[in-house]
mmCIF file of C-alpha atoms in Angstrom:
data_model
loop_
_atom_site.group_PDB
_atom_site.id
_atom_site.type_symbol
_atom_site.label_atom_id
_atom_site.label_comp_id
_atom_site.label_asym_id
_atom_site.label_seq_id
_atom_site.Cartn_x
_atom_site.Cartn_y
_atom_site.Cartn_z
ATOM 1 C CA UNK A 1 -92.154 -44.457 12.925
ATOM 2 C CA UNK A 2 -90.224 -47.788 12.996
ATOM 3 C CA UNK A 3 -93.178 -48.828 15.775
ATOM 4 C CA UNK A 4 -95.664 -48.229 13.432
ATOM 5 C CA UNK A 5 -94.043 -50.761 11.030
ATOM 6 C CA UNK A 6 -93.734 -52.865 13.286
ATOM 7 C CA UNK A 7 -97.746 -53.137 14.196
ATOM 8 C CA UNK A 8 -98.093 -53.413 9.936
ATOM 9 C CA UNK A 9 -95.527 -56.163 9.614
ATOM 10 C CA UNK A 10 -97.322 -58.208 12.405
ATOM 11 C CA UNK A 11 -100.889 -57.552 11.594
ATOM 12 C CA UNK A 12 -99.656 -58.790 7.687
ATOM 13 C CA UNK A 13 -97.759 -62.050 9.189
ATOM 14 C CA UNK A 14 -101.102 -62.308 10.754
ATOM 15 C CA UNK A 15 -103.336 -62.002 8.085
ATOM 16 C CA UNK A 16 -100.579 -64.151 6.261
ATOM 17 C CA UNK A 17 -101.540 -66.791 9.244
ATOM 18 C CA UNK A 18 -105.445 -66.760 8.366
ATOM 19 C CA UNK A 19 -104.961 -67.174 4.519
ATOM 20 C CA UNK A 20 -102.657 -69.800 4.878
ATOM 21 C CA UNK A 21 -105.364 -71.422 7.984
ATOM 22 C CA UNK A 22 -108.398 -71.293 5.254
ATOM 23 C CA UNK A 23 -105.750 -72.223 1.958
ATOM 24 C CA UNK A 24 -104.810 -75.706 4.016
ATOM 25 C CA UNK A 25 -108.267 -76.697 5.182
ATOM 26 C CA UNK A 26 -109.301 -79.074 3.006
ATOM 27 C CA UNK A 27 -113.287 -79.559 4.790
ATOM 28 C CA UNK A 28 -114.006 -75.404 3.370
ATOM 29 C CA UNK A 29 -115.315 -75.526 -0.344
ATOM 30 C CA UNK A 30 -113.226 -73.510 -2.656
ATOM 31 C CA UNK A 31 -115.627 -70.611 -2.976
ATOM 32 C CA UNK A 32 -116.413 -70.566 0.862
ATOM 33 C CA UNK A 33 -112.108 -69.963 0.770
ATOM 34 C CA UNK A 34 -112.552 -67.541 -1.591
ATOM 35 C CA UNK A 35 -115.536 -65.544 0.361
ATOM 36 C CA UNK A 36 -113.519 -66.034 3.253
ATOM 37 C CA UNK A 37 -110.352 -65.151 1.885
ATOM 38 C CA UNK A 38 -111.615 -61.384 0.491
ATOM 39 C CA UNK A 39 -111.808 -59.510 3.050
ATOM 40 C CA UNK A 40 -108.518 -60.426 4.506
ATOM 41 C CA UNK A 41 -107.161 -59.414 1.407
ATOM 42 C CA UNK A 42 -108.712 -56.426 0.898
ATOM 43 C CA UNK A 43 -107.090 -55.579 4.454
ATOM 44 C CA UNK A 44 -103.797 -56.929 3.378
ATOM 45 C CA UNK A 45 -103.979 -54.542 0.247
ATOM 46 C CA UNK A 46 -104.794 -51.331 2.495
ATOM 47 C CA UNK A 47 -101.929 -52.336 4.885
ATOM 48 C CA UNK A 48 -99.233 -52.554 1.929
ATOM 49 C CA UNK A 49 -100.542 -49.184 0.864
ATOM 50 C CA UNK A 50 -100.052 -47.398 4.184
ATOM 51 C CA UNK A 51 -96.961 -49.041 4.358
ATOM 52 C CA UNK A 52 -95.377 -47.778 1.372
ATOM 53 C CA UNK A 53 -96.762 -44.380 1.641
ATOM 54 C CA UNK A 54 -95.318 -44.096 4.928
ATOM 55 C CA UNK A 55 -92.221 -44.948 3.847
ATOM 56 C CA UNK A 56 -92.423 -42.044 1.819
ATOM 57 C CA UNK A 57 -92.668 -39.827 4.099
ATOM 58 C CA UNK A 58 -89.882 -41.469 6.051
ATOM 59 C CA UNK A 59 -87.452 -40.896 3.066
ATOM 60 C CA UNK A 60 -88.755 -37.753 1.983
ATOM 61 C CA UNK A 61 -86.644 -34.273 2.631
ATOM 62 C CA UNK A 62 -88.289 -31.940 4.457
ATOM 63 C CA UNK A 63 -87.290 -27.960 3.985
ATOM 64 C CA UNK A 64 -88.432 -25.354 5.421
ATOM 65 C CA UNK A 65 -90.295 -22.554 4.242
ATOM 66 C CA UNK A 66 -93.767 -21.917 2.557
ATOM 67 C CA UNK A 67 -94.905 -24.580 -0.289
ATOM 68 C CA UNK A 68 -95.580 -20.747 -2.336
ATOM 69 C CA UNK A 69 -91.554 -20.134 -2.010
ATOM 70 C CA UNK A 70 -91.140 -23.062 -4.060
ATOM 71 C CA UNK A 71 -92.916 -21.944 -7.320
ATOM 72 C CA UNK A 72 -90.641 -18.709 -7.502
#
């Protein structure tokens, strides 16, 4: 699993990169940076969600047995 946070972490440094490339360009109006800037965070938002859920399941117990066990 640690790979897979690995590809997250660098595709968010990379987003990171573009916001940061389209913040500091001074020629792109400010609502051309904010058109541009959506969809790279909407990305950036699903990313940190994945993230965090997996991390769930990372640190979650596992036991075996039915789910149906449980309720008894």
């Amino acid at each position: 699993m640690e790979k897979i946070f690995k590809c997250i972490d660098g595709y968010l440094a990379d987003l990171e990169k573009d916001i940061m490339a389209i913040v500091s360009d001074q020629k792109i109006p400010l609502t051309e940076k904010n058109k541009l800037m959506e969809p790279i965070a909407d990305q950036k938002k699903v990313l940190v969600y994945t993230k965090s859920a997996l991390e769930n399941i990372k640190n979650k117990e596992y036991t075996a047995g039915c789910g149906m066990s449980k309720n008894r």
